[in-house]
Amino acid sequence: GDSVTQMEGPVTLSEEAFLTINCTYTATGYPSLFWYVQYPGEGLQLLLKATKADDKGSNKGFEATYRKETTSFHLEKGSVQVSDSAVYFCAWVDSNYQLIWGAGTKLIIKP
Amino acid sequence: ETGVTQTPRHLVMGMTNKKSLKCEQHLGHNAMYWYKQSAKKPLELMFVYNFKEQTENNSVPSRFSPECPNSSHLFLHLHTLQPEDSALYLCASSQDGASGLSTDTQYFGPGTRLTVL
């Protein structure tokens, strides 16, 4: 069925390390794909999105490319900061405009 | 500031209490959502309202009762809750596809942290 699979956390990195959080999805067609971020004590914020194959979404140094051949939308950042510590959610939107969510990946960045 | 506000931010209630959560969006959207976020579980969609009409109820127990008086306000009325209902309740809004001006992005409020004793 429709789903999103994210790598399990927590992911712990040192400051300035390279980040990859894997996300793969199961869906019919080519839905829009999203990464949302939830900082401690806050609600979810849209981090970036891509609406069609080969699109690259980017924001705040984060990037993710819509790969239809591998049904993936991996999140990357070249040099993470302590302030990037948060929970990251991968999602796609179905034909009813409802989001199908991954379980979230907690990211911990140590100074 | 995302344009979606929720009150209260924190709520502690007993199992026999009745309380309400409030959500307000200032984005001109016409679809609103309630989600439940529990520890170590994916986000659970509870209710969806489009143009003030409920279009989705994901088998939510009747002790949760939503109300959408207009496209800017959404309430979640709570009564006789159970301790397992303790969670972060998130409200979101978006521009519904039926309007022809759809955006598939949902904007979230900060949530209400609910504790049921």
XYZ file of C-alpha atoms in Angstrom:
228
model
C 0.000 0.000 0.000
C 0.868 3.665 0.048
C 3.733 4.368 2.404
C 6.919 6.225 3.212
C 10.013 4.568 4.649
C 12.636 6.637 6.408
C 15.858 5.592 8.017
C 15.470 4.989 11.708
C 17.012 7.379 14.123
C 18.430 8.851 16.029
C 21.150 9.927 13.669
C 24.022 11.483 15.615
C 26.659 13.556 13.846
C 29.329 16.042 14.727
C 29.045 19.648 13.619
C 30.139 20.231 10.000
C 29.598 16.585 9.066
C 27.771 15.554 5.887
C 24.172 14.491 6.376
C 22.045 12.017 4.482
C 18.612 10.891 5.648
C 17.155 8.269 3.356
C 13.524 8.290 2.268
C 11.750 5.970 -0.141
C 8.091 5.981 -0.992
C 5.452 3.671 -2.409
C 2.805 5.479 -4.413
C 0.917 5.358 -7.676
C 1.792 8.049 -10.148
C 4.215 10.839 -9.411
C 3.105 12.687 -6.296
C 4.682 15.795 -4.847
C 7.299 14.976 -2.227
C 8.115 16.867 0.943
C 10.506 17.134 3.814
C 9.130 18.674 6.984
C 11.174 19.520 10.070
C 10.072 19.670 13.693
C 12.342 21.553 16.074
C 12.089 20.738 19.788
C 8.832 21.952 21.294
C 7.422 23.178 17.992
C 5.055 22.094 15.251
C 6.108 20.919 11.806
C 7.545 23.291 9.236
C 7.917 22.681 5.546
C 11.636 22.393 4.791
C 11.523 21.721 1.052
C 9.466 20.087 -1.641
C 9.693 18.751 -5.189
C 6.731 18.379 -7.488
C 8.061 16.293 -10.392
C 10.750 13.831 -11.313
C 14.334 15.150 -11.240
C 13.254 18.297 -9.411
C 15.589 19.349 -6.628
C 14.109 21.030 -3.578
C 16.430 23.127 -1.470
C 16.274 25.333 1.608
C 18.629 26.350 4.436
C 21.459 24.322 2.874
C 19.362 21.168 2.677
C 18.661 19.492 -0.653
C 16.620 16.550 -1.894
C 16.175 15.279 -5.442
C 13.033 13.537 -6.694
C 14.262 10.220 -8.123
C 11.414 8.368 -9.777
C 13.585 5.447 -10.897
C 14.432 4.618 -7.297
C 11.273 6.181 -5.757
C 13.504 8.074 -3.373
C 13.794 11.573 -1.972
C 16.888 11.509 0.236
C 17.669 14.590 2.313
C 21.239 15.893 2.267
C 23.236 18.729 3.766
C 26.907 19.320 3.250
C 27.778 20.722 6.679
C 25.349 20.398 9.573
C 25.094 22.725 12.531
C 23.935 22.185 16.101
C 20.826 24.205 15.235
C 19.825 21.526 12.704
C 19.023 19.141 15.554
C 15.377 18.246 15.035
C 13.081 15.513 13.774
C 12.798 15.276 9.985
C 9.728 13.848 8.263
C 9.471 12.692 4.661
C 5.991 12.754 3.095
C 4.060 12.680 -0.156
C 0.604 13.948 -0.992
C -2.092 11.657 -2.365
C -4.816 12.474 -4.851
C -7.026 13.772 -2.022
C -4.291 16.236 -1.009
C -3.641 14.269 2.154
C -0.107 13.684 3.300
C 1.333 10.193 3.686
C 3.996 10.446 6.385
C 7.169 8.670 7.273
C 7.829 7.896 10.933
C 10.379 10.684 11.276
C 14.136 10.631 11.836
C 15.601 12.340 14.858
C 18.849 14.169 14.100
C 21.273 15.054 16.889
C 24.220 17.288 16.076
C 27.008 17.482 18.642
C 29.353 20.477 18.855
C 5.342 32.414 12.514
C 3.526 30.033 10.197
C 0.131 31.731 10.168
C -1.500 28.908 12.100
C -2.016 29.373 15.818
C -3.162 26.884 18.422
C -4.357 27.341 21.974
C -3.670 26.276 24.575
C -0.083 25.173 24.063
C -0.267 22.831 27.031
C -3.259 21.151 28.644
C -3.541 18.762 31.543
C -6.926 17.196 32.155
C -8.538 14.421 34.076
C -10.473 11.637 32.432
C -13.823 13.145 33.408
C -13.079 16.679 32.190
C -14.359 18.373 29.062
C -12.002 20.712 27.238
C -11.524 22.142 23.767
C -8.518 22.784 21.587
C -8.604 25.749 19.253
C -6.870 26.341 15.945
C -6.943 29.486 13.827
C -5.341 30.052 10.452
C -4.599 33.471 8.944
C -3.555 32.217 5.521
C -6.850 32.326 3.652
C -6.885 28.549 3.287
C -10.063 26.497 3.060
C -8.895 23.102 4.281
C -7.968 22.341 7.881
C -6.672 19.223 9.577
C -6.228 17.687 13.020
C -3.299 15.342 13.574
C -2.216 13.336 16.609
C 1.490 12.921 17.225
C 2.448 10.284 19.770
C 5.945 9.320 20.774
C 7.610 6.869 18.398
C 4.606 6.693 16.054
C 3.986 8.236 12.641
C 1.720 11.241 12.489
C -1.921 10.175 12.577
C -4.438 12.143 10.557
C -7.627 12.487 12.599
C -9.978 14.830 10.745
C -10.062 16.873 7.565
C -12.375 19.776 6.793
C -12.784 21.273 3.327
C -14.917 24.379 3.012
C -16.144 23.766 6.581
C -17.372 20.261 5.755
C -15.803 17.217 7.300
C -14.377 15.029 4.554
C -12.281 12.641 6.573
C -12.629 10.879 9.901
C -9.967 8.276 10.337
C -11.836 6.016 12.749
C -11.331 8.444 15.575
C -13.111 7.587 18.847
C -16.222 9.615 19.571
C -14.592 11.154 22.651
C -12.920 13.456 20.103
C -15.412 15.786 18.437
C -14.282 18.312 15.810
C -16.033 21.537 14.932
C -15.307 23.897 12.055
C -17.546 26.986 12.278
C -15.788 28.760 9.406
C -12.792 28.261 7.160
C -10.454 30.035 9.581
C -11.275 28.227 12.816
C -11.143 24.624 13.880
C -11.897 23.139 17.277
C -11.359 19.744 18.821
C -13.714 19.055 21.720
C -12.483 16.514 24.213
C -14.462 14.537 26.768
C -13.871 11.439 28.867
C -10.404 10.950 27.447
C -8.060 8.126 28.324
C -4.403 8.338 29.387
C -3.377 6.872 26.008
C -4.824 9.988 24.383
C -1.934 11.987 25.806
C -0.046 13.339 22.787
C 0.792 16.434 20.778
C -2.233 17.533 18.757
C -1.330 19.434 15.621
C -3.532 21.568 13.454
C -2.696 22.309 9.826
C -4.231 24.144 6.910
C -3.883 24.161 3.138
C -5.594 25.446 0.048
C -7.955 22.718 -1.045
C -7.675 21.280 -4.553
C -11.364 21.675 -5.267
C -10.909 25.419 -5.404
C -8.790 25.140 -8.528
C -6.092 27.113 -6.769
C -4.660 24.222 -4.881
C -1.367 23.950 -3.174
C -0.359 20.641 -1.745
C 1.611 22.197 1.087
C 0.193 22.017 4.584
C 1.091 24.634 7.158
C 1.191 23.551 10.769
C 0.516 25.205 14.075
C 2.821 24.695 17.065
C 0.557 22.059 18.600
C -1.138 21.493 21.924
C 0.656 19.147 24.306
C -2.150 17.204 25.991
C -1.682 15.143 29.126
C -4.572 13.034 30.399
C -4.254 11.962 33.991
